[in-house]
């Protein structure tokens, strides 16, 4: 009886050992598979170029496009076996269309400081570096995985922040998101994935800003960044009232600097893909405050407020400025927007009917009100009653406010 029991215990241990061996084999197999890397050698040739060499065994690697496995590591130092199984593949020079600070710095170092190095990464680095040599090198098809790898290259090699980077990314947008025959839903998901990648891999903010600028330039939308705010304007010389950015508003702002731009946006955003892309971009740069400055007064019946109705769910704060003849119409359209949940509301340089304003503000759970150079038409008692009875209000900023009793 004891013998059989001993044999039974031994068989259980054998099974456990077999399971352990099998699990270990699986783990080792997948670790080895995920650890497969492309290996490259680079050397500086005088101060004129950096030559990159492709190790022959790179051709045997089966590339799996997985965001979790994207990585790149640079090792500096001497590398003696430049006569081994290497193929000269790419040469970086200072006239490269896309320039990199890390590589430019290597070019100016003395031979004793850094003449050789090695790069390990999980993607075909040299193929993507080749694309940066000349903008005409961009292929007709480039997928979102390759875009992520390019962004990682820009980050690691510290791409030079100049107009070329925007032109390059603009070319990618034309080929990938605007003219490629792909399902719009898939393109939206690709764009979301790319911005998720930018966040996860902590891509530098200036690269992210240039990526967004390239998108807007692809749509012929003139824009500038001011601190962390985005401004849409007709031209770069247009005057901007920076006082519209109020310190009481705890969000980053989108300033639409005149209604002509708003009309253009109305036309652009009838495209569902572009509309969803805008939402993704605003979310990516954490814009939650909308400021519309009617710098050039336009007839409002040419605007159908598609922008309002489709995007206002993003914004937690809205400020209107310089609506001299159309403030009532704008307020009416704003009240019709679905999913509107404002925390802050402001008016500047306009007149407004106090009754309409009171009806609108009572529909929102406001934390702050800002009125600057505003004339209230009608008795102000209703507004004062709303302010005094609303315990959620954190602040009320009144500056140069007057009443015009009818």
Tab-separated table of C-alpha atoms in Angstrom:
chain	number	residue	atom	x	y	z
A	1	UNK	CA	0.000	0.000	0.000
A	2	UNK	CA	2.803	2.373	0.865
A	3	UNK	CA	4.601	1.425	-2.349
A	4	UNK	CA	1.567	2.324	-4.490
A	5	UNK	CA	1.104	5.532	-2.599
A	6	UNK	CA	4.737	6.384	-3.208
A	7	UNK	CA	4.378	5.655	-6.919
A	8	UNK	CA	1.215	7.821	-7.069
A	9	UNK	CA	3.017	10.731	-5.410
A	10	UNK	CA	5.950	10.332	-7.787
A	11	UNK	CA	3.605	10.421	-10.789
A	12	UNK	CA	1.998	13.627	-9.492
A	13	UNK	CA	5.430	15.208	-9.122
A	14	UNK	CA	6.340	14.099	-12.646
A	15	UNK	CA	3.177	15.732	-13.979
A	16	UNK	CA	3.951	18.921	-12.082
A	17	UNK	CA	7.489	18.874	-13.446
A	18	UNK	CA	6.166	18.354	-16.964
A	19	UNK	CA	3.731	21.277	-16.583
A	20	UNK	CA	6.510	23.472	-15.192
A	21	UNK	CA	8.822	22.558	-18.102
A	22	UNK	CA	6.061	23.243	-20.610
A	23	UNK	CA	5.185	26.617	-19.038
A	24	UNK	CA	8.855	27.557	-18.911
A	25	UNK	CA	9.247	26.623	-22.564
A	26	UNK	CA	6.261	28.789	-23.532
A	27	UNK	CA	7.576	31.734	-21.523
A	28	UNK	CA	11.074	31.386	-22.955
A	29	UNK	CA	9.680	31.062	-26.476
A	30	UNK	CA	7.559	34.182	-26.271
A	31	UNK	CA	10.213	36.175	-24.455
A	32	UNK	CA	12.692	35.274	-27.156
A	33	UNK	CA	10.171	36.138	-29.830
A	34	UNK	CA	9.394	39.522	-28.298
A	35	UNK	CA	13.073	40.157	-27.617
A	36	UNK	CA	13.994	39.847	-31.286
A	37	UNK	CA	15.534	43.142	-32.312
A	38	UNK	CA	16.994	44.876	-35.289
A	39	UNK	CA	20.672	45.655	-34.761
A	40	UNK	CA	22.429	48.547	-36.472
A	41	UNK	CA	25.939	49.974	-36.307
A	42	UNK	CA	26.745	53.615	-37.009
A	43	UNK	CA	30.030	55.427	-37.517
A	44	UNK	CA	30.942	59.041	-38.050
A	45	UNK	CA	32.940	59.745	-41.200
A	46	UNK	CA	34.948	62.896	-40.517
A	47	UNK	CA	32.418	65.638	-39.719
A	48	UNK	CA	30.418	65.216	-42.896
A	49	UNK	CA	28.119	62.236	-42.348
A	50	UNK	CA	27.036	59.382	-40.113
A	51	UNK	CA	26.862	56.024	-41.843
A	52	UNK	CA	24.398	53.419	-40.651
A	53	UNK	CA	25.022	49.730	-41.305
A	54	UNK	CA	22.417	47.037	-41.335
A	55	UNK	CA	23.365	43.668	-39.822
A	56	UNK	CA	22.636	40.883	-42.293
A	57	UNK	CA	20.554	38.823	-39.868
A	58	UNK	CA	17.998	41.678	-39.672
A	59	UNK	CA	16.493	40.331	-42.877
A	60	UNK	CA	15.494	37.150	-41.028
A	61	UNK	CA	13.405	38.960	-38.409
A	62	UNK	CA	9.651	38.586	-38.754
A	63	UNK	CA	8.210	41.987	-37.910
A	64	UNK	CA	5.099	42.011	-35.736
A	65	UNK	CA	3.396	45.393	-35.529
A	66	UNK	CA	2.664	45.641	-31.821
A	67	UNK	CA	2.597	48.914	-29.888
A	68	UNK	CA	3.669	47.108	-26.697
A	69	UNK	CA	6.953	46.010	-28.286
A	70	UNK	CA	8.008	49.344	-29.820
A	71	UNK	CA	11.395	50.315	-28.409
A	72	UNK	CA	14.700	51.891	-29.386
A	73	UNK	CA	18.035	51.962	-27.543
A	74	UNK	CA	21.278	53.731	-28.481
A	75	UNK	CA	24.688	52.567	-27.238
A	76	UNK	CA	27.704	54.823	-27.727
A	77	UNK	CA	31.297	53.667	-27.884
A	78	UNK	CA	33.742	51.886	-30.123
A	79	UNK	CA	32.633	48.968	-32.239
A	80	UNK	CA	35.490	47.105	-33.826
A	81	UNK	CA	33.726	44.667	-36.135
A	82	UNK	CA	32.783	47.076	-38.914
A	83	UNK	CA	34.075	44.578	-41.451
A	84	UNK	CA	31.669	41.827	-40.357
A	85	UNK	CA	28.261	40.961	-41.773
A	86	UNK	CA	27.185	44.570	-42.313
A	87	UNK	CA	25.540	46.370	-45.206
A	88	UNK	CA	25.821	50.144	-45.653
A	89	UNK	CA	22.243	51.297	-45.831
A	90	UNK	CA	21.826	54.964	-44.939
A	91	UNK	CA	23.959	58.085	-44.521
A	92	UNK	CA	22.827	61.021	-42.407
A	93	UNK	CA	24.132	64.449	-43.434
A	94	UNK	CA	23.387	67.972	-42.302
A	95	UNK	CA	21.308	68.552	-45.439
A	96	UNK	CA	18.854	65.805	-44.416
A	97	UNK	CA	15.303	67.136	-44.898
A	98	UNK	CA	14.480	66.141	-41.317
A	99	UNK	CA	17.372	66.883	-38.995
A	100	UNK	CA	18.054	65.440	-35.568
A	101	UNK	CA	19.898	67.166	-32.750
A	102	UNK	CA	21.409	63.928	-31.412
A	103	UNK	CA	22.942	63.128	-34.799
A	104	UNK	CA	24.042	66.723	-35.420
A	105	UNK	CA	25.790	66.680	-32.037
A	106	UNK	CA	27.641	63.489	-32.964
A	107	UNK	CA	28.909	65.117	-36.145
A	108	UNK	CA	30.624	67.919	-34.223
A	109	UNK	CA	32.200	65.648	-31.592
A	110	UNK	CA	35.837	64.679	-31.834
A	111	UNK	CA	36.712	61.146	-32.942
A	112	UNK	CA	37.853	60.245	-29.428
A	113	UNK	CA	34.520	61.284	-27.920
A	114	UNK	CA	32.166	59.320	-30.147
A	115	UNK	CA	32.976	57.745	-33.480
A	116	UNK	CA	30.887	54.559	-33.396
A	117	UNK	CA	27.792	53.200	-31.771
A	118	UNK	CA	25.083	50.587	-31.871
A	119	UNK	CA	21.310	50.815	-32.055
A	120	UNK	CA	18.831	48.134	-31.070
A	121	UNK	CA	15.150	48.549	-31.830
A	122	UNK	CA	12.030	46.546	-32.545
A	123	UNK	CA	11.339	48.007	-35.993
A	124	UNK	CA	13.070	48.658	-39.298
A	125	UNK	CA	14.839	51.869	-38.284
A	126	UNK	CA	16.838	52.459	-41.448
A	127	UNK	CA	13.819	52.176	-43.720
A	128	UNK	CA	12.102	54.923	-41.718
A	129	UNK	CA	15.253	57.067	-41.519
A	130	UNK	CA	15.479	56.836	-45.293
A	131	UNK	CA	12.050	58.514	-45.490
A	132	UNK	CA	13.393	61.545	-43.619
A	133	UNK	CA	16.125	62.151	-46.187
A	134	UNK	CA	13.785	63.832	-48.647
A	135	UNK	CA	10.059	64.533	-48.416
A	136	UNK	CA	9.642	63.009	-51.879
A	137	UNK	CA	10.704	59.690	-50.324
A	138	UNK	CA	7.357	59.321	-48.544
A	139	UNK	CA	5.560	56.237	-49.892
A	140	UNK	CA	1.994	56.289	-51.167
A	141	UNK	CA	0.939	54.127	-48.234
A	142	UNK	CA	2.163	54.522	-44.667
A	143	UNK	CA	0.337	52.830	-41.814
A	144	UNK	CA	-0.301	53.986	-38.257
A	145	UNK	CA	2.336	51.610	-36.852
A	146	UNK	CA	5.017	53.233	-39.007
A	147	UNK	CA	3.810	56.671	-37.893
A	148	UNK	CA	4.241	55.633	-34.244
A	149	UNK	CA	7.757	54.379	-34.969
A	150	UNK	CA	8.599	57.667	-36.713
A	151	UNK	CA	7.353	59.622	-33.699
A	152	UNK	CA	9.564	57.477	-31.471
A	153	UNK	CA	12.553	58.179	-33.733
A	154	UNK	CA	11.770	61.910	-33.564
A	155	UNK	CA	11.659	61.676	-29.784
A	156	UNK	CA	14.851	59.637	-29.263
A	157	UNK	CA	16.922	61.537	-31.820
A	158	UNK	CA	15.378	64.891	-30.789
A	159	UNK	CA	14.081	66.072	-34.139
A	160	UNK	CA	14.895	69.702	-34.948
A	161	UNK	CA	11.844	71.921	-34.424
A	162	UNK	CA	11.545	73.731	-37.764
A	163	UNK	CA	9.116	74.114	-40.673
A	164	UNK	CA	10.375	70.910	-42.326
A	165	UNK	CA	8.964	68.692	-39.594
A	166	UNK	CA	5.491	70.178	-40.143
A	167	UNK	CA	5.772	69.754	-43.943
A	168	UNK	CA	6.872	66.147	-43.450
A	169	UNK	CA	3.997	65.299	-41.106
A	170	UNK	CA	1.599	67.161	-43.381
A	171	UNK	CA	2.654	64.867	-46.207
A	172	UNK	CA	1.879	61.877	-43.988
A	173	UNK	CA	-1.606	63.238	-43.228
A	174	UNK	CA	-2.339	63.739	-46.922
A	175	UNK	CA	-1.310	60.192	-47.757
A	176	UNK	CA	-2.699	58.440	-44.704
A	177	UNK	CA	-5.788	60.214	-43.423
A	178	UNK	CA	-7.198	62.249	-46.304
A	179	UNK	CA	-6.526	60.447	-49.584
A	180	UNK	CA	-6.104	56.832	-48.601
A	181	UNK	CA	-9.063	54.637	-49.481
A	182	UNK	CA	-9.729	53.365	-45.989
A	183	UNK	CA	-12.794	53.046	-43.817
A	184	UNK	CA	-13.400	56.344	-41.972
A	185	UNK	CA	-14.065	54.515	-38.724
A	186	UNK	CA	-10.677	52.801	-39.001
A	187	UNK	CA	-8.944	56.123	-39.695
A	188	UNK	CA	-10.545	57.628	-36.587
A	189	UNK	CA	-9.389	54.664	-34.519
A	190	UNK	CA	-5.876	54.993	-35.987
A	191	UNK	CA	-5.750	58.666	-34.989
A	192	UNK	CA	-6.919	57.814	-31.473
A	193	UNK	CA	-4.246	55.113	-31.248
A	194	UNK	CA	-1.523	57.512	-32.330
A	195	UNK	CA	-2.431	60.073	-29.671
A	196	UNK	CA	-2.657	57.283	-27.113
A	197	UNK	CA	0.854	56.268	-28.159
A	198	UNK	CA	2.072	59.887	-27.830
A	199	UNK	CA	0.784	59.943	-24.249
A	200	UNK	CA	2.011	56.481	-23.203
A	201	UNK	CA	5.507	56.948	-24.629
A	202	UNK	CA	5.741	60.557	-23.387
A	203	UNK	CA	6.541	62.013	-26.794
A	204	UNK	CA	7.871	65.564	-26.330
A	205	UNK	CA	5.250	68.316	-26.393
A	206	UNK	CA	6.831	70.160	-29.344
A	207	UNK	CA	6.561	67.013	-31.489
A	208	UNK	CA	2.937	66.624	-30.442
A	209	UNK	CA	2.312	70.302	-31.263
A	210	UNK	CA	3.887	69.915	-34.720
A	211	UNK	CA	1.825	66.787	-35.342
A	212	UNK	CA	-1.353	68.757	-34.600
A	213	UNK	CA	-0.180	71.740	-36.665
A	214	UNK	CA	0.413	69.442	-39.624
A	215	UNK	CA	-3.173	68.225	-39.374
A	216	UNK	CA	-4.636	71.742	-39.347
A	217	UNK	CA	-2.349	72.863	-42.179
A	218	UNK	CA	-3.586	69.911	-44.212
A	219	UNK	CA	-7.057	71.446	-43.888
A	220	UNK	CA	-5.743	74.948	-44.728
A	221	UNK	CA	-6.642	76.196	-41.227
A	222	UNK	CA	-4.368	79.057	-40.185
A	223	UNK	CA	-3.460	78.766	-36.522
A	224	UNK	CA	-0.943	79.618	-33.853
A	225	UNK	CA	-0.217	78.285	-30.391
A	226	UNK	CA	-0.058	80.808	-27.576
A	227	UNK	CA	1.352	79.198	-24.454
A	228	UNK	CA	-0.918	76.135	-24.246
A	229	UNK	CA	-3.851	77.730	-26.060
A	230	UNK	CA	-4.812	77.209	-29.706
A	231	UNK	CA	-5.902	80.130	-31.890
A	232	UNK	CA	-7.665	79.885	-35.276
A	233	UNK	CA	-7.221	83.072	-37.310
A	234	UNK	CA	-7.414	84.356	-40.875
A	235	UNK	CA	-3.718	85.152	-41.172
A	236	UNK	CA	-0.645	85.331	-38.965
A	237	UNK	CA	-0.716	89.162	-38.982
A	238	UNK	CA	-4.242	89.342	-37.597
A	239	UNK	CA	-4.592	91.123	-34.269
A	240	UNK	CA	-5.295	88.934	-31.257
A	241	UNK	CA	-6.793	90.102	-27.977
A	242	UNK	CA	-4.811	88.018	-25.499
A	243	UNK	CA	-6.892	89.457	-22.661
A	244	UNK	CA	-9.626	87.067	-23.759
A	245	UNK	CA	-7.662	84.343	-21.967
A	246	UNK	CA	-8.910	84.677	-18.414
A	247	UNK	CA	-6.954	83.301	-15.464
A	248	UNK	CA	-10.191	82.324	-13.729
A	249	UNK	CA	-10.878	79.720	-16.410
A	250	UNK	CA	-9.002	76.535	-15.393
A	251	UNK	CA	-8.884	75.105	-18.929
A	252	UNK	CA	-6.819	75.462	-22.075
A	253	UNK	CA	-8.572	77.530	-24.714
A	254	UNK	CA	-9.526	77.386	-28.376
A	255	UNK	CA	-9.895	80.948	-29.644
A	256	UNK	CA	-11.764	81.385	-32.933
A	257	UNK	CA	-10.625	84.895	-33.751
A	258	UNK	CA	-13.422	85.892	-36.125
A	259	UNK	CA	-16.678	84.595	-37.549
A	260	UNK	CA	-15.179	84.191	-41.013
A	261	UNK	CA	-13.161	81.332	-39.585
A	262	UNK	CA	-16.279	79.979	-37.902
A	263	UNK	CA	-17.993	79.891	-41.324
A	264	UNK	CA	-15.053	77.937	-42.750
A	265	UNK	CA	-15.231	75.487	-39.868
A	266	UNK	CA	-18.944	75.034	-40.520
A	267	UNK	CA	-18.111	73.805	-44.040
A	268	UNK	CA	-15.169	71.636	-42.988
A	269	UNK	CA	-16.985	69.906	-40.130
A	270	UNK	CA	-19.809	68.618	-42.295
A	271	UNK	CA	-17.351	65.774	-42.965
A	272	UNK	CA	-17.944	63.269	-40.161
A	273	UNK	CA	-14.369	61.980	-40.149
A	274	UNK	CA	-12.921	65.477	-39.798
A	275	UNK	CA	-15.462	66.302	-37.094
A	276	UNK	CA	-14.463	63.245	-35.049
A	277	UNK	CA	-10.793	64.025	-35.676
A	278	UNK	CA	-11.276	67.511	-34.219
A	279	UNK	CA	-12.757	66.008	-31.086
A	280	UNK	CA	-9.768	63.686	-30.757
A	281	UNK	CA	-7.296	66.546	-31.246
A	282	UNK	CA	-9.007	68.825	-28.707
A	283	UNK	CA	-9.054	66.005	-26.202
A	284	UNK	CA	-5.386	65.216	-26.874
A	285	UNK	CA	-4.288	68.767	-26.025
A	286	UNK	CA	-6.858	69.070	-23.238
A	287	UNK	CA	-8.789	72.006	-24.704
A	288	UNK	CA	-12.075	72.523	-22.864
A	289	UNK	CA	-12.666	76.254	-23.229
A	290	UNK	CA	-14.064	77.897	-26.377
A	291	UNK	CA	-13.702	81.624	-27.089
A	292	UNK	CA	-15.382	83.142	-30.154
A	293	UNK	CA	-14.342	86.663	-31.030
A	294	UNK	CA	-16.542	88.218	-33.716
A	295	UNK	CA	-13.694	90.405	-34.935
A	296	UNK	CA	-15.432	90.891	-38.297
A	297	UNK	CA	-19.182	91.182	-37.903
A	298	UNK	CA	-20.961	88.769	-40.256
A	299	UNK	CA	-24.610	88.068	-41.033
A	300	UNK	CA	-25.356	85.154	-38.740
A	301	UNK	CA	-27.941	83.479	-40.973
A	302	UNK	CA	-25.078	82.176	-43.139
A	303	UNK	CA	-23.911	80.112	-40.165
A	304	UNK	CA	-25.912	77.000	-39.329
A	305	UNK	CA	-23.941	76.425	-36.101
A	306	UNK	CA	-23.026	72.865	-36.983
A	307	UNK	CA	-19.824	73.488	-35.017
A	308	UNK	CA	-21.859	74.359	-31.930
A	309	UNK	CA	-24.226	71.439	-32.133
A	310	UNK	CA	-21.539	68.827	-32.751
A	311	UNK	CA	-18.603	69.920	-30.612
A	312	UNK	CA	-19.992	71.755	-27.606
A	313	UNK	CA	-20.055	68.537	-25.588
A	314	UNK	CA	-16.251	68.962	-25.395
A	315	UNK	CA	-16.275	72.441	-23.880
A	316	UNK	CA	-16.802	73.314	-20.236
A	317	UNK	CA	-16.367	77.056	-20.766
A	318	UNK	CA	-17.557	79.474	-23.466
A	319	UNK	CA	-16.811	83.173	-23.897
A	320	UNK	CA	-18.343	85.423	-26.592
A	321	UNK	CA	-16.746	88.734	-27.538
A	322	UNK	CA	-17.677	91.595	-29.908
A	323	UNK	CA	-21.046	90.294	-31.075
A	324	UNK	CA	-22.517	93.736	-31.600
A	325	UNK	CA	-25.633	92.814	-33.606
A	326	UNK	CA	-26.064	89.075	-33.212
A	327	UNK	CA	-25.565	88.158	-29.557
A	328	UNK	CA	-29.220	87.164	-29.063
A	329	UNK	CA	-29.156	84.846	-32.056
A	330	UNK	CA	-25.919	83.214	-30.902
A	331	UNK	CA	-27.266	82.723	-27.382
A	332	UNK	CA	-30.408	81.146	-28.814
A	333	UNK	CA	-28.390	78.692	-30.923
A	334	UNK	CA	-26.172	77.915	-27.976
A	335	UNK	CA	-29.187	77.028	-25.822
A	336	UNK	CA	-30.290	74.523	-28.500
A	337	UNK	CA	-26.996	72.596	-28.446
A	338	UNK	CA	-27.346	69.118	-26.994
A	339	UNK	CA	-25.005	67.715	-24.343
A	340	UNK	CA	-24.075	71.225	-23.237
A	341	UNK	CA	-22.718	71.197	-19.683
A	342	UNK	CA	-20.964	74.482	-18.988
A	343	UNK	CA	-19.081	75.358	-15.832
A	344	UNK	CA	-17.986	78.849	-16.938
A	345	UNK	CA	-19.655	81.411	-19.175
A	346	UNK	CA	-18.498	84.872	-20.222
A	347	UNK	CA	-19.391	87.861	-22.380
A	348	UNK	CA	-17.199	90.750	-23.512
A	349	UNK	CA	-17.853	93.917	-25.530
A	350	UNK	CA	-21.518	93.324	-26.331
A	351	UNK	CA	-25.117	93.967	-25.328
A	352	UNK	CA	-27.441	91.201	-24.199
A	353	UNK	CA	-31.080	90.905	-23.181
A	354	UNK	CA	-31.076	90.099	-19.501
A	355	UNK	CA	-34.163	87.872	-19.732
A	356	UNK	CA	-32.636	85.605	-22.400
A	357	UNK	CA	-29.362	85.460	-20.508
A	358	UNK	CA	-31.168	84.524	-17.301
A	359	UNK	CA	-33.049	81.676	-18.994
A	360	UNK	CA	-29.844	80.324	-20.488
A	361	UNK	CA	-27.664	80.532	-17.366
A	362	UNK	CA	-30.279	78.776	-15.213
A	363	UNK	CA	-30.039	75.711	-17.467
A	364	UNK	CA	-26.322	75.309	-16.684
A	365	UNK	CA	-24.562	74.308	-13.456
A	366	UNK	CA	-22.181	77.244	-13.584
A	367	UNK	CA	-19.200	77.787	-11.308
A	368	UNK	CA	-18.169	81.134	-12.760
A	369	UNK	CA	-19.471	84.128	-14.704
A	370	UNK	CA	-17.359	86.737	-16.490
A	371	UNK	CA	-18.820	89.966	-17.868
A	372	UNK	CA	-16.504	92.634	-19.292
A	373	UNK	CA	-17.801	95.798	-20.955
A	374	UNK	CA	-21.319	94.362	-21.189
A	375	UNK	CA	-24.599	96.254	-21.426
A	376	UNK	CA	-27.579	94.377	-19.995
A	377	UNK	CA	-30.857	95.304	-21.669
A	378	UNK	CA	-33.655	95.163	-19.112
A	379	UNK	CA	-33.619	95.078	-15.346
A	380	UNK	CA	-30.603	93.433	-13.788
A	381	UNK	CA	-32.624	92.182	-10.812
A	382	UNK	CA	-33.116	88.732	-12.360
A	383	UNK	CA	-29.388	88.227	-12.846
A	384	UNK	CA	-28.624	89.411	-9.323
A	385	UNK	CA	-31.268	87.019	-8.001
A	386	UNK	CA	-29.670	84.133	-9.919
A	387	UNK	CA	-26.199	85.005	-8.631
A	388	UNK	CA	-27.279	85.318	-5.008
A	389	UNK	CA	-29.282	82.085	-5.073
A	390	UNK	CA	-26.658	79.966	-6.882
A	391	UNK	CA	-24.409	78.403	-4.246
A	392	UNK	CA	-22.328	76.595	-6.914
A	393	UNK	CA	-20.827	79.861	-8.200
A	394	UNK	CA	-17.184	80.160	-7.154
A	395	UNK	CA	-16.682	83.608	-8.622
A	396	UNK	CA	-18.411	86.389	-10.554
A	397	UNK	CA	-16.139	88.770	-12.454
A	398	UNK	CA	-17.922	92.005	-13.428
A	399	UNK	CA	-15.933	94.756	-15.147
A	400	UNK	CA	-17.447	97.882	-16.715
A	401	UNK	CA	-20.983	96.510	-16.637
A	402	UNK	CA	-24.016	98.751	-17.178
A	403	UNK	CA	-27.762	98.427	-17.667
A	404	UNK	CA	-30.035	99.832	-20.318
A	405	UNK	CA	-33.586	99.626	-19.004
A	406	UNK	CA	-36.098	99.469	-21.830
